[in-house]
Short mmCIF file of C-alpha atoms in Angstrom, two decimals:
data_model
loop_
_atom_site.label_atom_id
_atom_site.label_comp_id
_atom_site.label_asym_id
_atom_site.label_seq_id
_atom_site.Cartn_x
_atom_site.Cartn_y
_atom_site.Cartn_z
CA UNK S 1 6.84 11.77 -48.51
CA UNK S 2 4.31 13.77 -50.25
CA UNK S 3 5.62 12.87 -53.90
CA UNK S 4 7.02 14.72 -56.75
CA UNK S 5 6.35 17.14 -58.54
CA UNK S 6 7.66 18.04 -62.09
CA UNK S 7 7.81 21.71 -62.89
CA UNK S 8 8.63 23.51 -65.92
CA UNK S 9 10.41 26.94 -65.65
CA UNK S 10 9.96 29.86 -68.12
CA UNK S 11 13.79 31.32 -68.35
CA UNK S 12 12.95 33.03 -71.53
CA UNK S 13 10.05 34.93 -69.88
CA UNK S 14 11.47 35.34 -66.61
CA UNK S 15 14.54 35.17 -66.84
CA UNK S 16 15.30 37.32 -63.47
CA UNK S 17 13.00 35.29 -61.15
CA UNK S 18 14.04 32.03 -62.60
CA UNK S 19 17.97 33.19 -61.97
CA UNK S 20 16.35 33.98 -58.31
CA UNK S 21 14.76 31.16 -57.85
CA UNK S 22 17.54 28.55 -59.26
CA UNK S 23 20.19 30.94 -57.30
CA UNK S 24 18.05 29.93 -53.54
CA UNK S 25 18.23 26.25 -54.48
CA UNK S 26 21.57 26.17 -55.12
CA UNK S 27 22.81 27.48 -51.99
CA UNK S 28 20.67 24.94 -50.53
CA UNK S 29 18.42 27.43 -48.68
CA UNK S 30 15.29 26.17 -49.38
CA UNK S 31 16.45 22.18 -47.70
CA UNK S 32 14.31 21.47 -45.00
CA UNK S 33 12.08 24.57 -45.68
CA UNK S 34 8.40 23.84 -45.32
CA UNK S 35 5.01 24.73 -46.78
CA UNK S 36 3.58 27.06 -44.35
CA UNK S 37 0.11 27.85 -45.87
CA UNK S 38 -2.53 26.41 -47.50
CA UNK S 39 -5.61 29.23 -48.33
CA UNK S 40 -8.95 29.08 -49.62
CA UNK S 41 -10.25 32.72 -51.14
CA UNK S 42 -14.01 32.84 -51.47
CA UNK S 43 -14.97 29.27 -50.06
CA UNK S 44 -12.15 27.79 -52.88
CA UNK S 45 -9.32 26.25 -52.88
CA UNK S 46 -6.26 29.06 -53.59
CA UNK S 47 -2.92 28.42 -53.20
CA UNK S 48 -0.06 26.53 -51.00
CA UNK S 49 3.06 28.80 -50.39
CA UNK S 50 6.54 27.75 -49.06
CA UNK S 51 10.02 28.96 -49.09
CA UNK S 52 10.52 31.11 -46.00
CA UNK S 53 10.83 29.40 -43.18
CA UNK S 54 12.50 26.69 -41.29
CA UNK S 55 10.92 23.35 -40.55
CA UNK S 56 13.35 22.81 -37.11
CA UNK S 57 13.24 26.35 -36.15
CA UNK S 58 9.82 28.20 -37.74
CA UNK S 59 12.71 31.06 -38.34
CA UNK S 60 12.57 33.15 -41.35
CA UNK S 61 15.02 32.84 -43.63
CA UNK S 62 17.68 35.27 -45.09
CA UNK S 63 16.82 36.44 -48.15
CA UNK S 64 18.98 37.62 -51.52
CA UNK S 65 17.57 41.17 -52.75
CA UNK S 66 14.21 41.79 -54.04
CA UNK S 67 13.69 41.19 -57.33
CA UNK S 68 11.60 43.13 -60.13
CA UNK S 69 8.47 41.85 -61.00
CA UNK S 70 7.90 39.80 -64.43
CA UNK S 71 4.54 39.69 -64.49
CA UNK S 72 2.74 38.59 -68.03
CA UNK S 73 2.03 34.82 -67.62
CA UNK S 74 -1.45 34.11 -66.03
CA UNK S 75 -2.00 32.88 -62.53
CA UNK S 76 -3.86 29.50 -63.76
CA UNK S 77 -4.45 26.19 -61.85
CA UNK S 78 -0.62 24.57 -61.26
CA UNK S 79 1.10 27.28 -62.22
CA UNK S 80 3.72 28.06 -60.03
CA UNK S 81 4.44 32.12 -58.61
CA UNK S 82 6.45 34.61 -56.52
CA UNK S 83 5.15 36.12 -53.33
CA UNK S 84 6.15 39.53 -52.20
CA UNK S 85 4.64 42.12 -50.29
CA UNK S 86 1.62 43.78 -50.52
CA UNK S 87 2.04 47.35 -52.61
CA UNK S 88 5.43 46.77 -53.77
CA UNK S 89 5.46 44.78 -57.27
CA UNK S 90 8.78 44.36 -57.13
CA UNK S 91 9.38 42.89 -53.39
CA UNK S 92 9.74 39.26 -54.44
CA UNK S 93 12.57 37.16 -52.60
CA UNK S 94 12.19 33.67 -51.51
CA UNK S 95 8.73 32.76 -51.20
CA UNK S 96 7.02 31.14 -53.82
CA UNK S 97 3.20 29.38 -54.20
CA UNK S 98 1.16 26.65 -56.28
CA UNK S 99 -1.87 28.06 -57.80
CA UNK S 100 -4.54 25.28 -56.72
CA UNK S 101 -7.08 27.30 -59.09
CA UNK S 102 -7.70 29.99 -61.94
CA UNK S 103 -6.54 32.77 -59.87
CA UNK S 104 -5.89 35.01 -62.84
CA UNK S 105 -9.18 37.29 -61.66
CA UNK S 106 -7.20 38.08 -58.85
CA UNK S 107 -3.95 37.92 -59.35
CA UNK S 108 -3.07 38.84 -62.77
CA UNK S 109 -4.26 42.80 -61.48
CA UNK S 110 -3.30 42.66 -57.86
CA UNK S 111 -0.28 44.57 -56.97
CA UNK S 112 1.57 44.64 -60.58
CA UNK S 113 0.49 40.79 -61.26
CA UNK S 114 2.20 38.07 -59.65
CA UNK S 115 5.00 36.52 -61.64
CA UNK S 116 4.18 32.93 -63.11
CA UNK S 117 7.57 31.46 -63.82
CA UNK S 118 6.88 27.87 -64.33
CA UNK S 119 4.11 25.55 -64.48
CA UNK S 120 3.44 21.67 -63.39
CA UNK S 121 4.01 19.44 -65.77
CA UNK S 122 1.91 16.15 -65.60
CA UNK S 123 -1.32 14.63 -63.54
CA UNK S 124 1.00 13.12 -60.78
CA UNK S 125 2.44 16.15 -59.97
CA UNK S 126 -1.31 18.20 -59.65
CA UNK S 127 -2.00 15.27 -57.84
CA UNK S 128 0.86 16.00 -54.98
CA UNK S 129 0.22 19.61 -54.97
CA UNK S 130 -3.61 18.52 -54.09
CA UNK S 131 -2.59 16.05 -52.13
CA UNK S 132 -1.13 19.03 -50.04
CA UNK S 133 -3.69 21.58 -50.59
CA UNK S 134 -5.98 18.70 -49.36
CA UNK S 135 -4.40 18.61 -45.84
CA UNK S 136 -6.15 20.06 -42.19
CA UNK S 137 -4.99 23.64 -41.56
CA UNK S 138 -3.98 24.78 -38.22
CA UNK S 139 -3.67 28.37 -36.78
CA UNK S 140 -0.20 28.81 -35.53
CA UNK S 141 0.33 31.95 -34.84
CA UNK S 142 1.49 31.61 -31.58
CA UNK S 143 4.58 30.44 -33.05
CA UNK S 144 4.59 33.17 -35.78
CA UNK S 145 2.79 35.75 -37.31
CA UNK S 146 2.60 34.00 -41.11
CA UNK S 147 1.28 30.38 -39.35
CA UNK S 148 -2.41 31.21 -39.23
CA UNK S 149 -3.15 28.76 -42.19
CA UNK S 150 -0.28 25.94 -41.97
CA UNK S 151 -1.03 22.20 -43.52
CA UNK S 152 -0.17 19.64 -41.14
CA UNK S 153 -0.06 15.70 -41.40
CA UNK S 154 -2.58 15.28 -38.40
CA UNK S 155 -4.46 18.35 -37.07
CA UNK S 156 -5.24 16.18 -33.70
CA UNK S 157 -1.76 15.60 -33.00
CA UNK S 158 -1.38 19.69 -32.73
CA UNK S 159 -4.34 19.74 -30.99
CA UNK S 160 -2.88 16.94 -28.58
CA UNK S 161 0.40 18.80 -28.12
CA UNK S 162 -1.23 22.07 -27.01
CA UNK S 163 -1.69 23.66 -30.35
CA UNK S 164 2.37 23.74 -31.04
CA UNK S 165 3.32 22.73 -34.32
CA UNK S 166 6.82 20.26 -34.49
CA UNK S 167 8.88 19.77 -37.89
CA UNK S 168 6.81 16.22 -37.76
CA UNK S 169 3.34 17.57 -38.09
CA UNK S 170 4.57 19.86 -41.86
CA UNK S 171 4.79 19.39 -45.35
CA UNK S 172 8.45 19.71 -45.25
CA UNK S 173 10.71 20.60 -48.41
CA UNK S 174 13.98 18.09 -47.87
CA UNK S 175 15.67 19.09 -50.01
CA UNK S 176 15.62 21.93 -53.63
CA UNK S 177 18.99 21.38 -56.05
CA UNK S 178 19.67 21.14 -59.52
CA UNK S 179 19.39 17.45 -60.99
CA UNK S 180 21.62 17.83 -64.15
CA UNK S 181 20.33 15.46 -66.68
CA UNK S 182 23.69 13.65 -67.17
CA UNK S 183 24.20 10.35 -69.20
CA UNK S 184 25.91 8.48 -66.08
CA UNK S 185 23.04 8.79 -64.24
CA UNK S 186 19.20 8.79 -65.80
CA UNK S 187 17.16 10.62 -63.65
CA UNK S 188 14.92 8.08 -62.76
CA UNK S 189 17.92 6.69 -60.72
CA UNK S 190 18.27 9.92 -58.85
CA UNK S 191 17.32 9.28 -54.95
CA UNK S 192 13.71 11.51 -54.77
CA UNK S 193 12.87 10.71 -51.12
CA UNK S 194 10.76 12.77 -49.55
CA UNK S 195 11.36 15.56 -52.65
CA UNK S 196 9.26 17.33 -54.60
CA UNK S 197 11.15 17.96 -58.19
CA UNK S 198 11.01 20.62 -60.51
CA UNK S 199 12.61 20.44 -63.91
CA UNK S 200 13.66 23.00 -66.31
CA UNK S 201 15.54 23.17 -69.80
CA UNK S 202 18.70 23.30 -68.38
CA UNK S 203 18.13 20.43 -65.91
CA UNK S 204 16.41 19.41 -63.33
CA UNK S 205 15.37 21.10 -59.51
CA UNK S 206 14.22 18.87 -56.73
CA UNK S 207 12.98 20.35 -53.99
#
């Protein structure tokens, strides 16, 4: 397990891709989803994205509508935003990234701004998202278009296995769901094995 991580959502700000994003994890579509890129930009670390694929598969995943874009929070280090495609602000579904940097030079003005909707709260949880950032990349675009930058565990063991990629070698995403912060049960009781968690004001999400 990579760790937690303990992210704050803005509902007030962004209130649609919040209700997007909490809508994915409760349907359980982002459970054993995995981070499939890890970029620098200009020789610097830049951001780790996940959300749209399967770890068992490599498949893409259905997605709910695209959203509109929210932009007006800053892409900052830890912050976390929506992906969508390029010249169409408002193409957001299911893919989401970690800003590893201050990417608000970028992109705050690229493409209508990319929507911030929640930030890492706490040095344990930078640390996990570093942790990850930290990781060998491997070009797998043999195995899809999107895997020419994917994180893996041990970069010789692709290399070993002919370049393929296996659900072993990613940064997989077990499992995203709302942790309600309920008396019966503090939340430091909750079961957080290979999760990542993100919390909000109405609760808690662990991916």
């Amino acid at each position: 397990s990579s760790g937690t991580i303990d992210v704050e959502l803005f509902r007030e700000d962004t209130p649609i891709t919040v209700a997007n994003f909490l809508a994915y994890a409760n349907a359980g579509i982002w459970d054993g989803t995995f981070f499939h890129r890890a970029a620098e930009s200009g020789g610097q670390e830049f951001v780790i994205q996940g959300g749209g694929f399967s770890s068992t598969t490599l498949d893409a995943l259905e997605t709910f509508d695209p959203i509109l874009n929210e932009f007006g929070i800053s892409n900052l280090r830890g912050t976390i935003a929506m992906a969508k495609l390029g010249g169409d602000p408002n193409s957001a579904t299911n893919q989401w990234f970690f800003n590893l940097g201050d990417n608000s030079a970028n992109l705050d003005f690229q493409n209508g701004g990319f929507t911030v909707f929640g930030e890492i709260v706490g040095a344990a949880g930078l640390n996990v998202m570093d942790a990850i950032a930290a990781l060998e990349v491997v070009n797998a675009t043999a195995q899809g278009g999107a895997f020419n930058e994917v994180p893996v565990n041990d970069a010789q063991a692709v290399s070993d296995n002919g370049g393929t990629v296996t659900a072993g070698d990613l940064v997989v995403i077990s499992r995203l769901s709302i942790l309600v912060d309920l008396d019966g049960e503090p939340f430091g009781q909750l079961d957080d094995t290979g999760a990542l968690v993100i919390s909000n004001n109405a609760g808690d999400v662990t991916i």
